[in-house]
Amino acid sequence: MPREIITVQVGQCGNQIGCRFWEMALNEHAAYNAKARYDEALSSFFQNVDARRDPPVNVPVGDPIRALKARAVVVDMEEGVTNELLTGPMRDVFDSKQFITGQSGSGNNWACGSHHYGPMYRESLLEQVRRPVEEADSLQSFMLLHSLGGGTGSGLGSYLLAALADEYPDVYRFSVSVFPSDDDDVVTSPYNAMLSCAALAEHADCVLPVENQALMDIVQSIEAKSKNASPFGGRSGGVLSGSSLSGVDGGDVAGRAGHGGKPWDGMNGIAANLLLNLTAGMRFDGALNVDINEITMNLVPFPRLHFLLSSMSPVVTPADRGMTVPAPRTLDQIFSEVFSTDRQLASVDPRRNTYMACALLMRGAVNISDANRNVERLKRGLKMAHWVSDGFKVGLCDRAPVNSLYSATCLANNCAMQKPLSAICERFHKLRRKKVFLHHYTEYMDVEDIDGAAASIGSLAEEYARVDASRAPDAVPSIAPLGFR
Ligand SMILES: Nc1nc2c(ncn2[C@@H]2O[C@H](COP(=O)(O)OP(=O)(O)O)[C@@H](O)[C@H]2O)c(=O)[nH]1
Ligand SMILES: [Mg+2]
């Protein structure tokens, strides 16, 4: 069974989420790997290297753990975050050879990231990818972590995705793509988000959109609940004081504190947790193991409609930095919660729109009859496309998130996706009509390509709307027999 995943983290946001992800992945495996042996589960994300040898050699599955190295490629056009990675708590899982960095950044300009740095760094990027590809026995997919609002993650991330499609057409490409919020502080984010969405529609097999607004809302609601739960007004309630989710003081890789800005670390922890839950089925045993390629095959009936909405319950793991986030009480509740608006990682209510397909990835003490019973119960409240006969893919993985009894992660191919796409188009057109910032982009690319990308995203939103509106054709009217006189 194909099993390795190579993570490609690009730009500031991609590297921040990446860093949280590696930390949480190590925690999870440490909790379950009692014998300190390098097992199949670990091998999905990590190589085991004997660094005492020169050059270092790979240690096979079954042997003791020597040094775990992330199967990752780390890219940024500024040095700040990547330097922090190399010197911070995660430094041992990275190796400077995995890094590609520039000095001056992409100026929050998709076109600079894609059309300037892309060709300039093409060879070194591909060389950097080639190494972990060769180290893998049976590579399953590339996982791109990036934001759409800036210049490097969005532009160079888009370029790299297209290059991976060229070089490794058989390896799945999926992305966790952070959509900017309406109040985003990057003034050019409407251009960047629109241009990267067009590239994701073309070059990714599967995109998991994560909206910063939704992440912030979740973090704030956890914070509010923890305050209410505390008789002392919030410090000792559910969320520990000083933790990132409290929004007090978290700080992250680059030392950006949550206070006064966004609670980045808490937000990134949610995105990182999504990745852990999504890949649990391929890392650990279970009664119904689903890997991410299967998800794509089952959930994407039309190739361009591959943006899957995600939701989770519980939304963060209690083990994450010692936080005690109140978990829902019963198994049935966690099934219900993943369909509610406040657990969506995009600000939409999928229950109002049509589902083309849905995957429920359960972790922990959940059996197939629990899953079937809940699917039957919940399905009644959902609009399924008329041509879908079943539409639910269930995964059961034995290993719960650390310190939880169980968890649910839902991926939905749902027509509510038209809303974030239309919003991106609208924000772009507002600037484009007045030609604001346009010259920054035409410095690197033709205006026709910019408008072409906007038309492509507009038509993608319309495709979702069309599926949403489509109804089963009426039964063919029977022609009354004329009869004989
Ligand atoms: N969720 C999240 N979003 C971020 C983070 N850092 C930046 N962003 C968002 O990413 C966009 C800016 O992109 P950034 O990754 O900083 O630019 P890049 O380095 O040029 O790729 C804006 O929409 C920011 O709100 C982060 O750590 N977490
Ligand atoms: Mg940057």
Short mmCIF file of C-alpha atoms and ligand atoms in Angstrom, two decimals:
data_model
loop_
_atom_site.label_atom_id
_atom_site.label_comp_id
_atom_site.label_asym_id
_atom_site.label_seq_id
_atom_site.Cartn_x
_atom_site.Cartn_y
_atom_site.Cartn_z
CA MET A 1 0.00 0.00 0.00
CA PRO A 2 1.43 3.41 -0.94
CA ARG A 3 2.21 5.21 2.23
CA GLU A 4 4.68 8.08 2.28
CA ILE A 5 3.56 11.68 2.12
CA ILE A 6 5.95 14.48 1.26
CA THR A 7 4.96 17.78 2.82
CA VAL A 8 5.82 20.90 0.89
CA GLN A 9 5.47 23.96 3.10
CA VAL A 10 5.74 27.25 1.31
CA GLY A 11 5.77 30.83 2.62
CA GLN A 12 5.23 32.21 6.08
CA CYS A 13 1.82 30.70 6.78
CA GLY A 14 2.68 27.32 5.20
CA ASN A 15 5.74 27.05 7.41
CA GLN A 16 3.92 28.14 10.54
CA ILE A 17 1.25 25.49 10.02
CA GLY A 18 3.95 23.01 9.05
CA CYS A 19 5.83 23.61 12.24
CA ARG A 20 2.73 23.02 14.38
CA PHE A 21 1.96 19.94 12.35
CA TRP A 22 5.38 18.34 12.88
CA GLU A 23 5.25 19.05 16.56
CA MET A 24 1.81 17.48 16.89
CA ALA A 25 2.73 14.51 14.71
CA LEU A 26 5.74 13.79 16.91
CA ASN A 27 3.56 14.02 20.03
CA GLU A 28 1.00 11.65 18.61
CA HIS A 29 3.54 9.05 17.54
CA ALA A 30 5.42 9.37 20.82
CA ALA A 31 2.20 8.56 22.67
CA TYR A 32 1.51 5.45 20.60
CA ASN A 33 4.99 4.18 19.95
CA ALA A 34 5.81 2.51 23.25
CA LYS A 35 8.77 0.48 21.98
CA ALA A 36 10.66 3.35 20.35
CA ARG A 37 10.83 1.35 17.12
CA TYR A 38 10.56 2.90 13.71
CA ASP A 39 7.24 1.49 12.54
CA GLU A 40 5.09 1.78 9.41
CA ALA A 41 3.00 4.48 11.05
CA LEU A 42 6.04 6.69 11.57
CA SER A 43 7.35 6.01 8.11
CA SER A 44 4.49 7.92 6.46
CA PHE A 45 5.86 11.25 7.57
CA PHE A 46 9.36 10.54 8.87
CA GLN A 47 12.57 8.94 7.72
CA ASN A 48 14.68 7.21 10.35
CA VAL A 49 18.29 8.18 9.86
CA ASP A 50 21.50 6.96 11.41
CA ALA A 51 23.46 10.19 11.51
CA ARG A 52 26.56 8.57 13.05
CA ARG A 53 27.42 7.27 9.62
CA ASP A 54 28.82 9.54 6.97
CA PRO A 55 26.88 10.01 4.80
CA PRO A 56 23.88 9.27 7.08
CA VAL A 57 21.99 6.09 6.18
CA ASN A 58 18.31 5.26 6.32
CA VAL A 59 17.32 2.80 9.04
CA PRO A 60 14.56 0.40 7.97
CA VAL A 61 11.12 -0.16 9.48
CA GLY A 62 11.32 -2.45 12.52
CA ASP A 63 14.65 -1.09 13.78
CA PRO A 64 15.04 1.22 16.79
CA ILE A 65 14.43 4.91 16.24
CA ARG A 66 17.69 6.79 15.60
CA ALA A 67 16.90 10.26 14.32
CA LEU A 68 13.55 11.09 12.79
CA LYS A 69 13.65 13.44 9.83
CA ALA A 70 10.55 15.03 8.33
CA ARG A 71 9.75 14.06 4.75
CA ALA A 72 9.39 17.74 4.01
CA VAL A 73 10.51 20.44 1.65
CA VAL A 74 10.68 23.86 3.27
CA VAL A 75 10.41 26.89 1.01
CA ASP A 76 10.26 30.60 1.73
CA MET A 77 11.59 33.67 -0.02
CA GLU A 78 12.37 35.29 3.33
CA GLU A 79 14.63 33.83 5.95
CA GLY A 80 12.78 34.72 9.16
CA VAL A 81 10.47 31.76 9.65
CA THR A 82 12.77 29.16 8.14
CA ASN A 83 15.66 30.30 10.37
CA GLU A 84 13.39 29.95 13.36
CA LEU A 85 12.57 26.41 12.25
CA LEU A 86 16.23 25.52 12.09
CA THR A 87 16.94 26.85 15.55
CA GLY A 88 13.61 26.21 17.32
CA PRO A 89 12.29 23.14 19.13
CA MET A 90 11.67 21.29 15.85
CA ARG A 91 15.24 21.75 14.59
CA ASP A 92 16.10 18.07 14.95
CA VAL A 93 13.50 16.89 12.46
CA PHE A 94 14.74 19.26 9.78
CA ASP A 95 17.95 19.43 7.91
CA SER A 96 19.16 22.62 6.26
CA LYS A 97 19.50 20.64 3.01
CA GLN A 98 15.69 20.49 2.85
CA PHE A 99 15.38 24.27 2.78
CA ILE A 100 15.09 26.71 -0.07
CA THR A 101 15.12 30.32 0.99
CA GLY A 102 15.48 33.70 -0.66
CA GLN A 103 16.23 37.01 0.97
CA SER A 104 13.75 39.58 -0.18
CA GLY A 105 10.31 37.94 -0.15
CA SER A 106 7.65 38.08 -2.83
CA GLY A 107 6.16 41.41 -1.77
CA ASN A 108 2.71 39.87 -1.26
CA ASN A 109 2.52 39.52 -5.02
CA TRP A 110 1.36 36.21 -6.51
CA ALA A 111 2.89 37.12 -9.87
CA CYS A 112 6.31 37.73 -8.33
CA GLY A 113 6.19 34.39 -6.48
CA SER A 114 4.93 32.48 -9.48
CA HIS A 115 6.42 34.17 -12.54
CA HIS A 116 9.65 35.55 -11.10
CA TYR A 117 10.81 33.21 -8.33
CA GLY A 118 9.15 30.15 -9.88
CA PRO A 119 11.38 29.90 -12.98
CA MET A 120 14.38 31.25 -11.04
CA TYR A 121 14.21 28.48 -8.43
CA ARG A 122 12.68 25.74 -10.58
CA GLU A 123 15.73 23.51 -10.73
CA SER A 124 16.61 23.77 -7.06
CA LEU A 125 12.98 23.25 -6.04
CA LEU A 126 12.72 20.10 -8.12
CA GLU A 127 16.07 18.88 -6.88
CA GLN A 128 14.88 19.41 -3.33
CA VAL A 129 11.73 17.41 -4.05
CA ARG A 130 13.62 14.66 -5.88
CA ARG A 131 15.60 13.71 -2.79
CA PRO A 132 12.65 12.71 -0.56
CA VAL A 133 10.92 11.15 -3.56
CA GLU A 134 13.90 8.85 -4.02
CA GLU A 135 13.99 8.04 -0.30
CA ALA A 136 10.34 6.92 -0.36
CA ASP A 137 9.43 3.26 -0.99
CA SER A 138 5.95 3.88 -2.14
CA LEU A 139 5.10 7.53 -2.36
CA GLN A 140 1.45 8.35 -1.96
CA SER A 141 1.11 12.08 -2.25
CA PHE A 142 2.47 15.57 -2.03
CA MET A 143 0.83 17.78 0.52
CA LEU A 144 1.18 21.52 -0.05
CA LEU A 145 0.77 23.79 2.97
CA HIS A 146 0.39 27.47 2.09
CA SER A 147 -1.74 30.58 2.30
CA LEU A 148 -3.45 32.20 -0.66
CA GLY A 149 -3.22 35.78 0.59
CA GLY A 150 0.51 36.52 0.38
CA GLY A 151 3.04 36.15 -2.43
CA THR A 152 5.31 33.19 -1.76
CA GLY A 153 2.92 30.50 -0.53
CA SER A 154 0.33 31.58 -3.07
CA GLY A 155 2.49 32.33 -6.13
CA LEU A 156 5.49 30.07 -5.69
CA GLY A 157 3.17 27.41 -4.19
CA SER A 158 1.07 27.55 -7.37
CA TYR A 159 4.16 27.31 -9.55
CA LEU A 160 5.48 24.36 -7.62
CA LEU A 161 2.17 22.53 -7.84
CA ALA A 162 2.22 22.86 -11.62
CA ALA A 163 5.85 21.68 -11.70
CA LEU A 164 4.96 18.63 -9.57
CA ALA A 165 2.09 17.86 -11.94
CA ASP A 166 4.60 17.91 -14.82
CA GLU A 167 7.32 15.89 -13.13
CA TYR A 168 5.25 13.43 -11.09
CA PRO A 169 1.88 13.16 -12.84
CA ASP A 170 1.04 9.91 -11.01
CA VAL A 171 1.56 11.21 -7.50
CA TYR A 172 -1.50 12.82 -5.92
CA ARG A 173 -1.25 16.49 -5.10
CA PHE A 174 -3.37 17.84 -2.36
CA SER A 175 -3.22 21.10 -0.51
CA VAL A 176 -4.25 22.73 2.70
CA SER A 177 -4.88 26.25 1.46
CA VAL A 178 -5.50 29.12 3.87
CA PHE A 179 -8.04 31.58 2.49
CA PRO A 180 -7.70 35.21 3.67
CA SER A 181 -10.38 36.72 5.89
CA ASP A 182 -12.32 39.82 4.75
CA ASP A 183 -10.29 42.00 7.10
CA ASP A 184 -7.00 40.57 5.87
CA ASP A 185 -4.12 42.95 6.33
CA VAL A 186 -2.53 42.13 2.96
CA VAL A 187 -4.08 44.72 0.62
CA THR A 188 -3.30 42.68 -2.49
CA SER A 189 -4.79 39.46 -1.09
CA PRO A 190 -7.84 39.62 -3.44
CA TYR A 191 -5.50 39.27 -6.44
CA ASN A 192 -3.36 36.63 -4.79
CA ALA A 193 -6.26 34.51 -3.60
CA MET A 194 -8.00 34.60 -6.98
CA LEU A 195 -4.85 33.72 -8.93
CA SER A 196 -3.93 30.89 -6.61
CA CYS A 197 -7.45 29.44 -6.65
CA ALA A 198 -7.25 29.28 -10.43
CA ALA A 199 -3.95 27.38 -10.15
CA LEU A 200 -5.36 25.04 -7.50
CA ALA A 201 -8.38 24.29 -9.69
CA GLU A 202 -6.02 23.32 -12.49
CA HIS A 203 -3.10 21.57 -10.82
CA ALA A 204 -4.27 20.05 -7.52
CA ASP A 205 -6.15 16.77 -7.17
CA CYS A 206 -7.79 17.84 -3.98
CA VAL A 207 -7.85 21.14 -2.06
CA LEU A 208 -8.82 21.57 1.57
CA PRO A 209 -9.74 25.23 1.96
CA VAL A 210 -9.23 26.58 5.44
CA GLU A 211 -10.60 30.08 6.02
CA ASN A 212 -8.81 32.28 8.51
CA GLN A 213 -12.13 33.79 9.58
CA ALA A 214 -13.49 30.35 10.49
CA LEU A 215 -10.30 29.45 12.38
CA MET A 216 -10.51 32.71 14.32
CA ASP A 217 -14.18 32.17 15.14
CA ILE A 218 -13.41 28.69 16.49
CA VAL A 219 -10.51 29.90 18.60
CA GLN A 220 -12.59 32.75 19.99
CA SER A 221 -15.52 30.50 20.82
CA ILE A 222 -13.24 28.09 22.67
CA GLU A 223 -11.80 31.03 24.54
CA ALA A 224 -15.26 32.31 25.45
CA LYS A 225 -16.38 28.87 26.63
CA SER A 226 -13.31 28.48 28.76
CA LYS A 227 -13.96 31.88 30.37
CA ASN A 228 -17.55 30.95 31.14
CA ALA A 229 -16.44 27.66 32.57
CA SER A 230 -14.07 29.33 34.98
CA PRO A 231 -15.23 30.75 38.28
CA PHE A 232 -12.21 33.06 38.10
CA GLY A 233 -13.10 34.76 34.87
CA GLY A 234 -11.09 32.76 32.44
CA ARG A 235 -7.55 32.01 33.43
CA SER A 236 -7.98 28.59 34.93
CA GLY A 237 -11.02 27.38 33.01
CA GLY A 238 -10.84 25.01 30.05
CA VAL A 239 -7.99 26.64 28.20
CA LEU A 240 -4.78 27.22 30.05
CA SER A 241 -3.66 30.76 30.54
CA GLY A 242 -0.84 31.77 28.25
CA SER A 243 -1.72 29.07 25.76
CA SER A 244 -2.18 30.14 22.19
CA LEU A 245 -5.84 29.27 22.18
CA SER A 246 -6.47 31.67 25.01
CA GLY A 247 -5.45 34.39 22.58
CA VAL A 248 -3.37 35.83 25.39
CA ASP A 249 0.19 35.27 24.69
CA GLY A 250 0.74 32.27 22.52
CA GLY A 251 3.40 33.38 20.13
CA ASP A 252 4.44 31.15 17.28
CA VAL A 253 7.52 30.17 15.36
CA ALA A 254 8.30 33.74 14.40
CA GLY A 255 7.45 34.99 17.85
CA ARG A 256 4.22 36.67 16.76
CA ALA A 257 2.06 36.79 19.84
CA GLY A 258 -1.65 36.25 19.69
CA HIS A 259 -2.31 39.38 21.69
CA GLY A 260 -3.43 42.39 19.69
CA GLY A 261 -3.48 40.46 16.43
CA LYS A 262 -4.75 37.05 15.52
CA PRO A 263 -4.30 34.00 17.69
CA TRP A 264 -2.08 32.46 15.02
CA ASP A 265 -0.80 29.54 16.98
CA GLY A 266 -4.25 28.36 17.99
CA MET A 267 -5.50 28.81 14.43
CA ASN A 268 -2.55 26.88 13.02
CA GLY A 269 -3.03 24.12 15.58
CA ILE A 270 -6.51 23.52 14.16
CA ALA A 271 -5.21 23.25 10.60
CA ALA A 272 -2.40 20.95 11.77
CA ASN A 273 -4.90 18.79 13.62
CA LEU A 274 -6.91 18.42 10.42
CA LEU A 275 -3.86 16.93 8.75
CA LEU A 276 -3.27 14.49 11.57
CA ASN A 277 -6.87 13.28 11.51
CA LEU A 278 -6.96 13.09 7.76
CA THR A 279 -3.90 10.88 7.61
CA ALA A 280 -4.59 8.76 10.72
CA GLY A 281 -6.28 6.08 8.60
CA MET A 282 -3.15 5.51 6.55
CA ARG A 283 -0.79 5.64 9.53
CA PHE A 284 -2.60 3.42 12.02
CA ASP A 285 -4.65 0.23 11.86
CA GLY A 286 -8.40 0.27 11.71
CA ALA A 287 -11.48 -1.68 10.70
CA LEU A 288 -12.00 0.55 7.65
CA ASN A 289 -8.85 2.29 6.62
CA VAL A 290 -9.24 5.10 4.15
CA ASP A 291 -6.25 6.81 2.65
CA ILE A 292 -6.30 10.23 1.14
CA ASN A 293 -6.13 9.03 -2.44
CA GLU A 294 -9.27 7.00 -1.87
CA ILE A 295 -10.95 10.08 -0.47
CA THR A 296 -10.21 12.00 -3.62
CA MET A 297 -11.43 9.18 -5.80
CA ASN A 298 -14.64 8.82 -3.85
CA LEU A 299 -15.41 12.45 -3.27
CA VAL A 300 -14.61 14.11 -6.56
CA PRO A 301 -17.16 13.24 -9.26
CA PHE A 302 -16.15 16.15 -11.53
CA PRO A 303 -12.43 16.85 -11.83
CA ARG A 304 -12.54 20.60 -11.21
CA LEU A 305 -14.93 20.37 -8.28
CA HIS A 306 -12.21 19.16 -5.95
CA PHE A 307 -12.42 21.72 -3.13
CA LEU A 308 -13.52 19.77 -0.04
CA LEU A 309 -14.96 21.49 3.02
CA SER A 310 -13.66 20.12 6.27
CA SER A 311 -14.89 20.06 9.85
CA MET A 312 -13.81 18.32 13.03
CA SER A 313 -14.99 17.36 16.46
CA PRO A 314 -13.23 17.81 18.78
CA VAL A 315 -11.64 20.62 16.87
CA VAL A 316 -8.35 20.64 18.77
CA THR A 317 -6.77 17.80 20.64
CA PRO A 318 -6.69 18.09 24.39
CA ALA A 319 -3.11 16.95 24.29
CA ASP A 320 -2.13 19.95 22.22
CA ARG A 321 -0.08 22.05 24.62
CA GLY A 322 -1.93 20.78 27.65
CA MET A 323 -5.21 22.45 26.74
CA THR A 324 -8.37 20.97 28.08
CA VAL A 325 -10.90 21.81 25.47
CA PRO A 326 -14.33 20.54 26.46
CA ALA A 327 -15.07 17.58 24.24
CA PRO A 328 -18.62 16.71 23.30
CA ARG A 329 -20.07 14.10 25.58
CA THR A 330 -21.35 11.34 23.37
CA LEU A 331 -20.34 9.67 20.18
CA ASP A 332 -23.61 10.72 18.54
CA GLN A 333 -22.82 14.31 19.41
CA ILE A 334 -19.50 14.26 17.63
CA PHE A 335 -21.21 12.85 14.54
CA SER A 336 -23.74 15.69 14.68
CA GLU A 337 -21.17 18.36 15.42
CA VAL A 338 -19.18 17.88 12.24
CA PHE A 339 -22.24 18.99 10.29
CA SER A 340 -22.80 22.12 12.35
CA THR A 341 -21.58 25.54 11.19
CA ASP A 342 -19.32 26.22 14.13
CA ARG A 343 -17.06 23.24 13.41
CA GLN A 344 -16.46 24.10 9.76
CA LEU A 345 -13.01 25.25 8.79
CA ALA A 346 -14.64 27.51 6.20
CA SER A 347 -17.36 30.00 7.12
CA VAL A 348 -20.26 28.22 5.45
CA ASP A 349 -23.26 26.15 6.45
CA PRO A 350 -23.04 23.06 4.25
CA ARG A 351 -26.48 21.87 5.40
CA ARG A 352 -28.05 24.58 3.24
CA ASN A 353 -26.41 23.29 0.07
CA THR A 354 -26.14 20.10 -1.90
CA TYR A 355 -23.66 17.39 -1.00
CA MET A 356 -22.04 15.55 -3.89
CA ALA A 357 -20.21 13.24 -1.49
CA CYS A 358 -19.03 13.15 2.07
CA ALA A 359 -16.33 11.30 4.00
CA LEU A 360 -16.54 10.71 7.73
CA LEU A 361 -13.17 9.76 9.14
CA MET A 362 -13.58 8.43 12.64
CA ARG A 363 -10.81 7.78 15.13
CA GLY A 364 -10.97 5.74 18.32
CA ALA A 365 -13.61 3.49 19.81
CA VAL A 366 -16.15 3.71 17.00
CA ASN A 367 -17.58 0.62 15.38
CA ILE A 368 -19.21 0.18 12.04
CA SER A 369 -22.74 -0.09 13.40
CA ASP A 370 -22.31 3.20 15.30
CA ALA A 371 -21.13 4.77 12.08
CA ASN A 372 -23.96 3.37 9.96
CA ARG A 373 -26.61 4.31 12.49
CA ASN A 374 -25.33 7.89 12.63
CA VAL A 375 -24.97 8.21 8.88
CA GLU A 376 -28.61 7.10 8.47
CA ARG A 377 -29.73 9.53 11.17
CA LEU A 378 -27.83 12.53 9.79
CA LYS A 379 -28.45 11.90 6.13
CA ARG A 380 -32.11 12.72 6.58
CA GLY A 381 -31.24 16.37 7.28
CA LEU A 382 -28.84 16.76 4.34
CA LYS A 383 -29.45 17.57 0.70
CA MET A 384 -27.69 14.94 -1.39
CA ALA A 385 -27.30 15.41 -5.15
CA HIS A 386 -30.10 13.55 -6.91
CA TRP A 387 -27.68 11.28 -8.76
CA VAL A 388 -25.93 10.14 -5.58
CA SER A 389 -27.12 6.78 -4.34
CA ASP A 390 -25.05 6.49 -1.19
CA GLY A 391 -22.52 9.31 -1.07
CA PHE A 392 -20.98 8.55 2.32
CA LYS A 393 -17.52 7.13 2.72
CA VAL A 394 -16.70 6.05 6.27
CA GLY A 395 -13.21 5.51 7.65
CA LEU A 396 -12.56 3.84 11.00
CA CYS A 397 -9.14 4.15 12.54
CA ASP A 398 -8.42 2.47 15.89
CA ARG A 399 -6.20 5.18 17.28
CA ALA A 400 -8.01 8.15 18.77
CA PRO A 401 -6.27 11.51 19.03
CA VAL A 402 -4.12 11.48 22.17
CA ASN A 403 -6.24 11.80 25.33
CA SER A 404 -9.55 11.59 23.45
CA LEU A 405 -11.89 8.65 23.26
CA TYR A 406 -12.79 9.36 19.68
CA SER A 407 -12.94 12.06 17.03
CA ALA A 408 -14.72 12.76 13.77
CA THR A 409 -13.39 14.56 10.73
CA CYS A 410 -15.75 15.29 7.90
CA LEU A 411 -14.74 16.14 4.35
CA ALA A 412 -17.57 17.28 2.17
CA ASN A 413 -17.80 17.96 -1.50
CA ASN A 414 -20.56 20.47 -1.03
CA CYS A 415 -21.95 23.22 -3.22
CA ALA A 416 -21.51 25.76 -0.41
CA MET A 417 -18.00 26.05 -1.86
CA GLN A 418 -19.49 28.46 -4.41
CA LYS A 419 -19.60 31.11 -1.65
CA PRO A 420 -15.90 31.45 -0.80
CA LEU A 421 -15.09 31.27 -4.53
CA SER A 422 -17.63 33.96 -5.42
CA ALA A 423 -16.38 36.09 -2.53
CA ILE A 424 -12.82 35.83 -3.84
CA CYS A 425 -13.99 36.88 -7.32
CA GLU A 426 -15.98 39.79 -5.95
CA ARG A 427 -13.09 41.13 -3.89
CA PHE A 428 -10.81 40.81 -6.90
CA HIS A 429 -13.20 42.60 -9.28
CA LYS A 430 -13.61 45.49 -6.85
CA LEU A 431 -9.89 46.24 -7.22
CA ARG A 432 -9.61 45.21 -10.84
CA ARG A 433 -12.39 47.57 -12.01
CA LYS A 434 -10.42 50.51 -10.68
CA LYS A 435 -7.12 48.98 -11.82
CA VAL A 436 -5.83 49.24 -8.25
CA PHE A 437 -2.48 47.42 -7.88
CA LEU A 438 -2.81 46.02 -11.39
CA HIS A 439 0.59 47.31 -12.52
CA HIS A 440 2.35 45.29 -9.79
CA TYR A 441 1.02 42.16 -11.48
CA THR A 442 1.42 43.17 -15.11
CA GLU A 443 5.08 43.70 -14.36
CA TYR A 444 5.34 39.92 -14.38
CA MET A 445 2.34 38.60 -16.31
CA ASP A 446 -0.15 39.52 -19.04
CA VAL A 447 -3.37 41.17 -18.05
CA GLU A 448 -5.23 38.61 -20.20
CA ASP A 449 -3.94 35.84 -17.96
CA ILE A 450 -5.18 37.65 -14.87
CA ASP A 451 -8.63 38.15 -16.35
CA GLY A 452 -8.62 34.58 -17.66
CA ALA A 453 -7.96 33.28 -14.16
CA ALA A 454 -10.83 35.37 -12.79
CA ALA A 455 -13.15 34.02 -15.50
CA SER A 456 -12.09 30.49 -14.62
CA ILE A 457 -12.87 30.96 -10.91
CA GLY A 458 -16.16 32.65 -11.78
CA SER A 459 -17.15 29.67 -13.88
CA LEU A 460 -16.04 27.25 -11.16
CA ALA A 461 -18.37 28.99 -8.69
CA GLU A 462 -21.14 28.73 -11.30
CA GLU A 463 -20.50 25.01 -11.73
CA TYR A 464 -21.08 24.52 -8.00
CA ALA A 465 -24.23 26.65 -8.22
CA ARG A 466 -25.49 24.60 -11.17
CA VAL A 467 -25.03 21.32 -9.33
CA ASP A 468 -26.76 22.91 -6.34
CA ALA A 469 -29.75 23.86 -8.43
CA SER A 470 -30.02 20.64 -10.41
CA ARG A 471 -33.05 18.51 -9.71
CA ALA A 472 -33.86 14.96 -10.68
CA PRO A 473 -35.64 15.00 -14.04
CA ASP A 474 -39.34 14.25 -13.78
CA ALA A 475 -40.29 10.76 -14.78
CA VAL A 476 -40.72 10.59 -18.55
CA PRO A 477 -44.44 11.25 -19.10
CA SER A 478 -46.12 8.18 -20.43
CA ILE A 479 -48.03 8.62 -23.65
CA ALA A 480 -51.61 7.59 -23.26
CA PRO A 481 -52.44 4.77 -25.63
CA LEU A 482 -54.62 5.92 -28.49
CA GLY A 483 -56.62 2.77 -28.43
CA PHE A 484 -58.67 1.41 -31.24
CA ARG A 485 -62.14 2.47 -32.03
N1 LIG B 1 -3.74 30.75 9.51
C1 LIG B 1 -2.66 31.51 9.32
N2 LIG B 1 -2.65 32.46 8.39
C2 LIG B 1 -1.52 33.19 8.22
C3 LIG B 1 -0.37 32.99 9.01
N3 LIG B 1 0.59 33.87 8.61
C4 LIG B 1 0.04 34.58 7.61
N4 LIG B 1 -1.23 34.19 7.37
C5 LIG B 1 -2.15 34.67 6.34
O1 LIG B 1 -1.47 34.47 5.10
C6 LIG B 1 -1.63 35.58 4.25
C7 LIG B 1 -0.28 36.20 4.02
O2 LIG B 1 0.53 35.21 3.51
P1 LIG B 1 1.97 34.81 4.07
O3 LIG B 1 1.96 33.34 4.24
O4 LIG B 1 2.35 35.66 5.23
O5 LIG B 1 2.81 35.27 2.82
P2 LIG B 1 4.00 34.56 2.06
O6 LIG B 1 5.11 34.36 3.03
O7 LIG B 1 4.34 35.53 0.98
O8 LIG B 1 3.47 33.28 1.52
C8 LIG B 1 -2.59 36.50 4.96
O9 LIG B 1 -3.88 36.15 4.52
C9 LIG B 1 -2.40 36.15 6.42
O10 LIG B 1 -3.55 36.42 7.16
C10 LIG B 1 -0.40 31.97 9.98
O11 LIG B 1 0.55 31.71 10.71
N5 LIG B 1 -1.55 31.26 10.08
MG MG B 2 6.55 35.89 3.44
#
